[in-house]
Amino acid sequence: MTVHELSRTDARRIAVRAQLLDAVRPTGLLDVVRGLTLLQIDPTAAVAPNADLVAWSRLGSPYEQGRLSTALEQRALLELQAMIRPAEDLALYRAEMAEWPERGTPSSWREYHRTWVAANDACRRDILDRLGAEGPLPSRALPDTCAQPWKSSGWSNNRNVTKLLELMVQRGEVAVAGRSGGGDRLWDLAGRVYPDLPPVPVEEALRIRDERRLRALGIARARGPECQVEPADVGEAGEPAVVAGVRGKWRVDPAQLGLPFEGRAALLSPFDRLVHDRRRTTELFEYEYQLEMYKPAAKRRWGYFALPVLYGDRLVGKLDATADRKAGVLRVGAVHEDVPFTATMTAEIGREIEDLARWLELELARPE
């Protein structure tokens, strides 16, 4: 098979277009989620919740934040392992759920997950009984009868019910049925939430997921480190490629090759899939970025929740902005320029900032 020889510009344009960030905007939320395959859920809302911010980056201010909740309530979209996916995609995960322990988790954790769930089988059955009788329920309403506590060096230590529920999602037993007014997950039996779709056999499903992931990314590594939930690599999907000036082998979506490109300005969430794989971002876009919300304020270069700034096929800066909802303003601390902005760039990026404030229904407060 021919190995496609791409320049960095070619690769960037393929990636931007595949992520629905070129000048041709998608027409609606379902088109966005189906095109991207997922929206990542993250509780940080310094500007807006991640899933909504990603949708706005593609659709602009006509996108209404309530549409996401409506699509979830109507089961057009589903929440699965902190990702929002099209409901029809569940068929690509059902067979894998049935053969749990899960594949996506690093192998060092799989045996611990298996033995820990087995040790707490009585608690698992208690949860299923309670949900069957009373669900949907928040995790705090479910009994913690775990015989063996969950051990972790992180935030999940001793969060027995929460961890057990997350593993029961991987087993296909329970599902997130919605969110409370405060954003807490509401749990129910999977059979009440998921569509009744026949499972696609595991190997076929993994192949299809690789193909869909490549269509959403445009260009990706064939192999990468094990990742929970959503891999960054794509296996044998697509066709082989090399990128000038970048070491290693790539896979490219052949449907993206040779297409015309017209870019635009866009403000991205730090969790946006265009920049989510930091190594790929550095290699293809030659762009340095870190999410600095966990750093002391004095050590931040770009801001607590700086938004990467896309212009055409280049990542050109960072926007330090915070939504101060109590004051009713979108506070812009700085627009950091990685490259000098031309007058045209400044105007177009400025209009995106204004559109962000309009979408959030906040007044725009620029730095003096």
mmCIF file of N, CA and C in Angstrom, residues 31-82:
data_model
loop_
_atom_site.group_PDB
_atom_site.id
_atom_site.type_symbol
_atom_site.label_atom_id
_atom_site.label_comp_id
_atom_site.label_asym_id
_atom_site.label_seq_id
_atom_site.Cartn_x
_atom_site.Cartn_y
_atom_site.Cartn_z
ATOM 1 N N ASP A 31 -25.001 16.364 14.802
ATOM 2 C CA ASP A 31 -23.977 16.271 13.765
ATOM 3 C C ASP A 31 -22.580 16.412 14.374
ATOM 4 N N VAL A 32 -22.444 17.300 15.355
ATOM 5 C CA VAL A 32 -21.149 17.488 16.015
ATOM 6 C C VAL A 32 -20.737 16.218 16.747
ATOM 7 N N VAL A 33 -21.636 15.672 17.564
ATOM 8 C CA VAL A 33 -21.268 14.500 18.367
ATOM 9 C C VAL A 33 -20.994 13.298 17.483
ATOM 10 N N ARG A 34 -21.790 13.120 16.449
ATOM 11 C CA ARG A 34 -21.539 11.997 15.540
ATOM 12 C C ARG A 34 -20.221 12.188 14.787
ATOM 13 N N GLY A 35 -19.903 13.422 14.420
ATOM 14 C CA GLY A 35 -18.658 13.673 13.717
ATOM 15 C C GLY A 35 -17.436 13.501 14.592
ATOM 16 N N LEU A 36 -17.532 13.940 15.849
ATOM 17 C CA LEU A 36 -16.404 13.842 16.783
ATOM 18 C C LEU A 36 -16.366 12.498 17.497
ATOM 19 N N THR A 37 -17.442 11.755 17.468
ATOM 20 C CA THR A 37 -17.706 10.477 18.140
ATOM 21 C C THR A 37 -17.959 10.632 19.630
ATOM 22 N N LEU A 38 -17.537 11.747 20.225
ATOM 23 C CA LEU A 38 -17.725 11.912 21.672
ATOM 24 C C LEU A 38 -17.585 13.365 22.072
ATOM 25 N N LEU A 39 -18.155 13.688 23.218
ATOM 26 C CA LEU A 39 -17.873 14.927 23.952
ATOM 27 C C LEU A 39 -17.447 14.509 25.351
ATOM 28 N N GLN A 40 -16.294 14.972 25.777
ATOM 29 C CA GLN A 40 -15.798 14.609 27.104
ATOM 30 C C GLN A 40 -16.478 15.450 28.168
ATOM 31 N N ILE A 41 -16.900 14.781 29.242
ATOM 32 C CA ILE A 41 -17.491 15.479 30.386
ATOM 33 C C ILE A 41 -16.374 15.837 31.362
ATOM 34 N N ASP A 42 -16.327 17.073 31.780
ATOM 35 C CA ASP A 42 -15.380 17.498 32.810
ATOM 36 C C ASP A 42 -16.084 18.524 33.686
ATOM 37 N N PRO A 43 -15.932 18.413 35.020
ATOM 38 C CA PRO A 43 -16.670 19.306 35.917
ATOM 39 C C PRO A 43 -16.174 20.744 35.913
ATOM 40 N N THR A 44 -14.966 21.006 35.394
ATOM 41 C CA THR A 44 -14.431 22.368 35.406
ATOM 42 C C THR A 44 -15.269 23.251 34.497
ATOM 43 N N ALA A 45 -15.719 24.380 35.011
ATOM 44 C CA ALA A 45 -16.551 25.286 34.218
ATOM 45 C C ALA A 45 -16.084 26.722 34.414
ATOM 46 N N ALA A 46 -14.771 26.932 34.330
ATOM 47 C CA ALA A 46 -14.230 28.284 34.481
ATOM 48 C C ALA A 46 -14.778 29.205 33.402
ATOM 49 N N VAL A 47 -15.025 28.651 32.219
ATOM 50 C CA VAL A 47 -15.692 29.387 31.148
ATOM 51 C C VAL A 47 -17.074 28.788 30.898
ATOM 52 N N ALA A 48 -17.107 27.489 30.636
ATOM 53 C CA ALA A 48 -18.358 26.747 30.455
ATOM 54 C C ALA A 48 -18.025 25.274 30.593
ATOM 55 N N PRO A 49 -19.004 24.411 30.874
ATOM 56 C CA PRO A 49 -18.720 22.977 30.906
ATOM 57 C C PRO A 49 -18.105 22.521 29.585
ATOM 58 N N ASN A 50 -17.153 21.595 29.676
ATOM 59 C CA ASN A 50 -16.373 21.228 28.498
ATOM 60 C C ASN A 50 -17.244 20.797 27.323
ATOM 61 N N ALA A 51 -18.222 19.922 27.551
ATOM 62 C CA ALA A 51 -19.022 19.417 26.443
ATOM 63 C C ALA A 51 -19.723 20.551 25.712
ATOM 64 N N ASP A 52 -20.240 21.517 26.464
ATOM 65 C CA ASP A 52 -20.891 22.659 25.840
ATOM 66 C C ASP A 52 -19.883 23.545 25.118
ATOM 67 N N LEU A 53 -18.712 23.740 25.714
ATOM 68 C CA LEU A 53 -17.700 24.600 25.104
ATOM 69 C C LEU A 53 -17.208 24.015 23.787
ATOM 70 N N VAL A 54 -17.031 22.700 23.737
ATOM 71 C CA VAL A 54 -16.618 22.043 22.498
ATOM 72 C C VAL A 54 -17.695 22.207 21.429
ATOM 73 N N ALA A 55 -18.959 22.038 21.813
ATOM 74 C CA ALA A 55 -20.047 22.214 20.854
ATOM 75 C C ALA A 55 -20.094 23.654 20.351
ATOM 76 N N TRP A 56 -19.948 24.627 21.251
ATOM 77 C CA TRP A 56 -19.944 26.032 20.826
ATOM 78 C C TRP A 56 -18.809 26.330 19.856
ATOM 79 N N SER A 57 -17.626 25.760 20.084
ATOM 80 C CA SER A 57 -16.498 26.004 19.185
ATOM 81 C C SER A 57 -16.827 25.615 17.753
ATOM 82 N N ARG A 58 -17.699 24.625 17.582
ATOM 83 C CA ARG A 58 -18.091 24.185 16.242
ATOM 84 C C ARG A 58 -19.308 24.939 15.727
ATOM 85 N N LEU A 59 -20.284 25.214 16.589
ATOM 86 C CA LEU A 59 -21.574 25.735 16.145
ATOM 87 C C LEU A 59 -21.724 27.243 16.326
ATOM 88 N N GLY A 60 -20.943 27.847 17.245
ATOM 89 C CA GLY A 60 -21.092 29.266 17.517
ATOM 90 C C GLY A 60 -22.267 29.566 18.420
ATOM 91 N N SER A 61 -22.576 30.855 18.581
ATOM 92 C CA SER A 61 -23.583 31.265 19.562
ATOM 93 C C SER A 61 -25.000 30.782 19.265
ATOM 94 N N PRO A 62 -25.359 30.345 18.031
ATOM 95 C CA PRO A 62 -26.689 29.742 17.871
ATOM 96 C C PRO A 62 -26.893 28.476 18.706
ATOM 97 N N TYR A 63 -25.790 27.841 19.132
ATOM 98 C CA TYR A 63 -25.921 26.645 19.974
ATOM 99 C C TYR A 63 -26.408 27.039 21.359
ATOM 100 N N GLU A 64 -27.479 26.408 21.805
ATOM 101 C CA GLU A 64 -28.046 26.661 23.127
ATOM 102 C C GLU A 64 -27.611 25.541 24.068
ATOM 103 N N GLN A 65 -27.097 25.911 25.251
ATOM 104 C CA GLN A 65 -26.564 24.917 26.169
ATOM 105 C C GLN A 65 -27.615 23.885 26.579
ATOM 106 N N GLY A 66 -28.859 24.255 26.644
ATOM 107 C CA GLY A 66 -29.904 23.321 27.035
ATOM 108 C C GLY A 66 -30.113 22.186 26.045
ATOM 109 N N ARG A 67 -29.600 22.340 24.820
ATOM 110 C CA ARG A 67 -29.805 21.293 23.813
ATOM 111 C C ARG A 67 -29.126 19.992 24.223
ATOM 112 N N LEU A 68 -28.004 20.093 24.880
ATOM 113 C CA LEU A 68 -27.290 18.885 25.288
ATOM 114 C C LEU A 68 -28.101 18.110 26.311
ATOM 115 N N SER A 69 -28.629 18.795 27.311
ATOM 116 C CA SER A 69 -29.460 18.124 28.316
ATOM 117 C C SER A 69 -30.695 17.496 27.677
ATOM 118 N N THR A 70 -31.298 18.197 26.725
ATOM 119 C CA THR A 70 -32.480 17.668 26.048
ATOM 120 C C THR A 70 -32.147 16.406 25.269
ATOM 121 N N ALA A 71 -31.023 16.423 24.546
ATOM 122 C CA ALA A 71 -30.629 15.250 23.764
ATOM 123 C C ALA A 71 -30.342 14.053 24.665
ATOM 124 N N LEU A 72 -29.784 14.305 25.845
ATOM 125 C CA LEU A 72 -29.545 13.227 26.796
ATOM 126 C C LEU A 72 -30.856 12.714 27.378
ATOM 127 N N GLU A 73 -31.759 13.611 27.714
ATOM 128 C CA GLU A 73 -33.060 13.194 28.255
ATOM 129 C C GLU A 73 -33.846 12.382 27.234
ATOM 130 N N GLN A 74 -33.728 12.744 25.966
ATOM 131 C CA GLN A 74 -34.460 12.043 24.908
ATOM 132 C C GLN A 74 -33.728 10.793 24.439
ATOM 133 N N ARG A 75 -32.563 10.525 25.010
ATOM 134 C CA ARG A 75 -31.749 9.348 24.710
ATOM 135 C C ARG A 75 -31.204 9.344 23.272
ATOM 136 N N ALA A 76 -31.147 10.518 22.636
ATOM 137 C CA ALA A 76 -30.436 10.604 21.356
ATOM 138 C C ALA A 76 -28.932 10.518 21.602
ATOM 139 N N LEU A 77 -28.515 10.991 22.783
ATOM 140 C CA LEU A 77 -27.137 10.878 23.243
ATOM 141 C C LEU A 77 -27.137 10.128 24.563
ATOM 142 N N LEU A 78 -25.998 9.475 24.875
ATOM 143 C CA LEU A 78 -25.849 8.741 26.121
ATOM 144 C C LEU A 78 -24.543 9.125 26.793
ATOM 145 N N GLU A 79 -24.546 9.086 28.120
ATOM 146 C CA GLU A 79 -23.313 9.267 28.881
ATOM 147 C C GLU A 79 -22.729 7.891 29.191
ATOM 148 N N LEU A 80 -21.506 7.665 28.761
ATOM 149 C CA LEU A 80 -20.839 6.388 28.967
ATOM 150 C C LEU A 80 -19.400 6.646 29.373
ATOM 151 N N GLN A 81 -19.059 6.333 30.628
ATOM 152 C CA GLN A 81 -17.711 6.507 31.161
ATOM 153 C C GLN A 81 -17.187 7.923 30.936
ATOM 154 N N ALA A 82 -17.976 8.902 31.387
ATOM 155 C CA ALA A 82 -17.616 10.321 31.339
ATOM 156 C C ALA A 82 -17.469 10.854 29.922
#
